[in-house]
Short mmCIF file of C-alpha atoms in Angstrom, two decimals:
data_model
loop_
_atom_site.label_atom_id
_atom_site.label_comp_id
_atom_site.label_asym_id
_atom_site.label_seq_id
_atom_site.Cartn_x
_atom_site.Cartn_y
_atom_site.Cartn_z
CA UNK A 1 0.00 0.00 0.00
CA UNK A 2 1.33 3.45 -0.89
CA UNK A 3 0.56 6.85 0.53
CA UNK A 4 -0.24 7.76 4.09
CA UNK A 5 -3.34 7.47 6.15
CA UNK A 6 -4.91 10.81 6.91
CA UNK A 7 -5.36 11.60 10.58
CA UNK A 8 -8.76 12.16 12.10
CA UNK A 9 -9.91 15.75 12.37
CA UNK A 10 -10.90 17.67 15.47
CA UNK A 11 -13.00 20.71 14.61
CA UNK A 12 -12.58 23.12 17.53
CA UNK A 13 -14.79 26.05 18.45
CA UNK A 14 -13.30 28.81 20.62
CA UNK A 15 -16.11 30.53 22.53
CA UNK A 16 -17.36 27.99 25.06
CA UNK A 17 -14.76 25.23 24.70
CA UNK A 18 -11.65 27.40 25.16
CA UNK A 19 -13.17 30.63 26.51
CA UNK A 20 -15.73 29.73 29.18
CA UNK A 21 -18.67 32.11 29.55
CA UNK A 22 -22.25 32.36 30.73
CA UNK A 23 -21.88 31.36 34.35
CA UNK A 24 -24.24 33.41 36.47
CA UNK A 25 -22.45 33.25 39.79
CA UNK A 26 -19.17 31.66 38.76
CA UNK A 27 -15.93 33.55 38.72
CA UNK A 28 -13.49 32.43 36.08
CA UNK A 29 -9.79 31.95 36.67
CA UNK A 30 -7.49 33.95 34.44
CA UNK A 31 -4.06 33.14 33.05
CA UNK A 32 -1.31 35.32 31.75
CA UNK A 33 1.26 34.25 29.22
CA UNK A 34 4.80 35.44 28.57
CA UNK A 35 3.90 37.21 25.36
CA UNK A 36 0.70 39.06 24.65
CA UNK A 37 -0.77 37.84 21.36
CA UNK A 38 -2.20 40.27 18.87
CA UNK A 39 -5.72 41.29 19.87
CA UNK A 40 -5.33 40.40 23.53
CA UNK A 41 -5.92 44.00 24.51
CA UNK A 42 -9.18 44.10 22.55
CA UNK A 43 -10.69 40.95 24.02
CA UNK A 44 -10.34 40.66 27.79
CA UNK A 45 -11.90 37.19 27.74
CA UNK A 46 -8.69 35.79 26.24
CA UNK A 47 -7.25 35.67 29.76
CA UNK A 48 -9.81 32.92 30.51
CA UNK A 49 -8.03 30.54 28.15
CA UNK A 50 -6.07 28.01 30.14
CA UNK A 51 -2.65 27.62 28.46
CA UNK A 52 -2.74 23.89 29.32
CA UNK A 53 -5.24 23.45 26.47
CA UNK A 54 -2.45 23.73 23.91
CA UNK A 55 -0.38 20.73 25.03
CA UNK A 56 -3.51 18.69 25.70
CA UNK A 57 -4.90 19.38 22.23
CA UNK A 58 -1.52 18.69 20.62
CA UNK A 59 -1.33 15.33 22.43
CA UNK A 60 -4.58 14.09 20.88
CA UNK A 61 -4.17 11.72 17.94
CA UNK A 62 -5.76 14.02 15.37
CA UNK A 63 -5.37 17.13 13.26
CA UNK A 64 -6.88 20.12 15.06
CA UNK A 65 -8.78 22.57 12.85
CA UNK A 66 -10.27 25.89 13.96
CA UNK A 67 -14.06 25.72 13.46
CA UNK A 68 -14.97 29.09 14.90
CA UNK A 69 -16.19 32.51 13.90
CA UNK A 70 -12.75 33.69 15.02
CA UNK A 71 -11.50 32.09 11.79
CA UNK A 72 -7.90 33.25 11.03
CA UNK A 73 -7.87 35.39 14.19
CA UNK A 74 -7.71 32.12 16.15
CA UNK A 75 -4.20 31.58 14.74
CA UNK A 76 -3.21 35.16 15.59
CA UNK A 77 -4.75 35.54 19.05
CA UNK A 78 -5.29 32.08 20.51
CA UNK A 79 -2.75 29.62 19.08
CA UNK A 80 0.29 31.59 20.40
CA UNK A 81 -1.36 31.99 23.81
CA UNK A 82 -1.63 28.22 24.27
CA UNK A 83 1.46 27.15 22.38
CA UNK A 84 -0.15 25.75 19.24
CA UNK A 85 1.23 26.19 15.74
CA UNK A 86 -0.82 27.78 12.98
CA UNK A 87 -3.78 25.46 12.41
CA UNK A 88 -6.05 24.98 9.41
CA UNK A 89 -9.15 27.16 9.54
CA UNK A 90 -12.66 26.40 8.32
CA UNK A 91 -13.82 29.29 6.15
CA UNK A 92 -17.56 29.70 6.54
CA UNK A 93 -19.56 30.26 3.36
CA UNK A 94 -22.08 33.04 3.01
CA UNK A 95 -25.50 32.04 4.38
CA UNK A 96 -27.85 30.44 1.86
CA UNK A 97 -31.54 29.56 1.69
CA UNK A 98 -30.60 26.01 2.72
CA UNK A 99 -28.88 27.39 5.84
CA UNK A 100 -32.00 29.38 6.71
CA UNK A 101 -34.12 26.23 6.41
CA UNK A 102 -31.59 24.24 8.46
CA UNK A 103 -31.77 26.78 11.28
CA UNK A 104 -35.57 26.55 11.23
CA UNK A 105 -35.22 22.77 11.51
CA UNK A 106 -32.80 23.07 14.43
CA UNK A 107 -29.62 22.17 12.51
CA UNK A 108 -26.57 24.23 13.47
CA UNK A 109 -25.30 26.52 10.73
CA UNK A 110 -21.81 24.91 10.96
CA UNK A 111 -22.93 21.31 10.48
CA UNK A 112 -23.11 21.03 6.67
CA UNK A 113 -19.85 22.91 6.20
CA UNK A 114 -17.96 20.69 8.65
CA UNK A 115 -19.27 17.53 6.99
CA UNK A 116 -18.17 18.85 3.61
CA UNK A 117 -14.77 19.92 4.98
CA UNK A 118 -14.16 16.49 6.53
CA UNK A 119 -14.63 14.82 3.13
CA UNK A 120 -15.06 11.32 4.56
CA UNK A 121 -12.31 11.51 7.20
CA UNK A 122 -13.26 10.62 10.77
CA UNK A 123 -13.91 13.79 12.73
CA UNK A 124 -14.80 15.06 16.17
CA UNK A 125 -16.55 18.41 16.49
CA UNK A 126 -16.12 20.18 19.83
CA UNK A 127 -18.59 23.01 20.36
CA UNK A 128 -20.95 24.34 23.00
CA UNK A 129 -23.86 24.46 20.53
CA UNK A 130 -23.96 20.86 19.25
CA UNK A 131 -27.42 19.31 19.56
CA UNK A 132 -29.09 15.96 18.98
CA UNK A 133 -30.44 17.39 15.70
CA UNK A 134 -26.86 17.85 14.49
CA UNK A 135 -25.91 14.35 15.62
CA UNK A 136 -28.89 12.81 13.82
CA UNK A 137 -28.21 14.77 10.63
CA UNK A 138 -24.53 13.78 10.57
CA UNK A 139 -25.41 10.12 11.26
CA UNK A 140 -27.82 10.16 8.31
CA UNK A 141 -25.65 12.14 5.86
CA UNK A 142 -22.02 11.35 6.64
CA UNK A 143 -20.36 8.12 5.52
CA UNK A 144 -17.41 8.42 7.91
CA UNK A 145 -17.14 8.18 11.67
CA UNK A 146 -18.04 11.31 13.62
CA UNK A 147 -18.25 12.43 17.23
CA UNK A 148 -20.20 15.58 17.93
CA UNK A 149 -19.12 16.53 21.43
CA UNK A 150 -20.93 19.27 23.31
CA UNK A 151 -18.92 21.24 25.89
CA UNK A 152 -20.57 23.12 28.74
CA UNK A 153 -19.76 26.77 27.91
CA UNK A 154 -19.72 27.71 31.61
CA UNK A 155 -16.76 25.37 32.19
CA UNK A 156 -15.05 25.01 28.83
CA UNK A 157 -13.03 21.90 28.03
CA UNK A 158 -12.56 19.76 31.14
CA UNK A 159 -10.65 16.58 32.00
CA UNK A 160 -13.73 14.51 31.17
CA UNK A 161 -14.04 16.16 27.74
CA UNK A 162 -10.41 15.37 26.96
CA UNK A 163 -10.90 11.79 28.17
CA UNK A 164 -13.94 11.35 25.91
CA UNK A 165 -12.09 12.76 22.90
CA UNK A 166 -8.97 10.69 23.57
CA UNK A 167 -11.01 7.50 23.98
CA UNK A 168 -12.96 8.09 20.75
CA UNK A 169 -9.82 8.93 18.77
CA UNK A 170 -7.97 5.85 20.07
CA UNK A 171 -10.81 3.62 18.87
CA UNK A 172 -10.06 4.79 15.32
CA UNK A 173 -6.41 3.75 15.36
#
């Protein structure tokens, strides 16, 4: 056999999984890093990003891809803060009539694009907005393996989230 096997993908959202928010009475810890990435002064929530996420994400057996409205800004503002290299970025298409109908049906506006981007490769999608509607749609329309993992936005990625991702990814090897 020639060629190489492509790694599984991990589509990663930023707001919620990396930047916790929405807790009514919770106070969030903050972290400082040695260098201040571009944009850090314009978004005070960046200090909520635990720098340990970088090594933990890098240790997963997958290719991490930004799947966030931050798009290329994730590589400028977030990757350096947590010690990640420049990562691929999902570029979101302009909304269409299909997207409008999907939203009415409860399908997340990212779902179709991520399925198309994955192109048959196994993928995990980590987001705070994943629903059972998204899971059902992907199961019905995607030929590859997929894990749609919802993160509690008040806590962000936790040890149990990393354990679930690691376990799922190891099953693919």
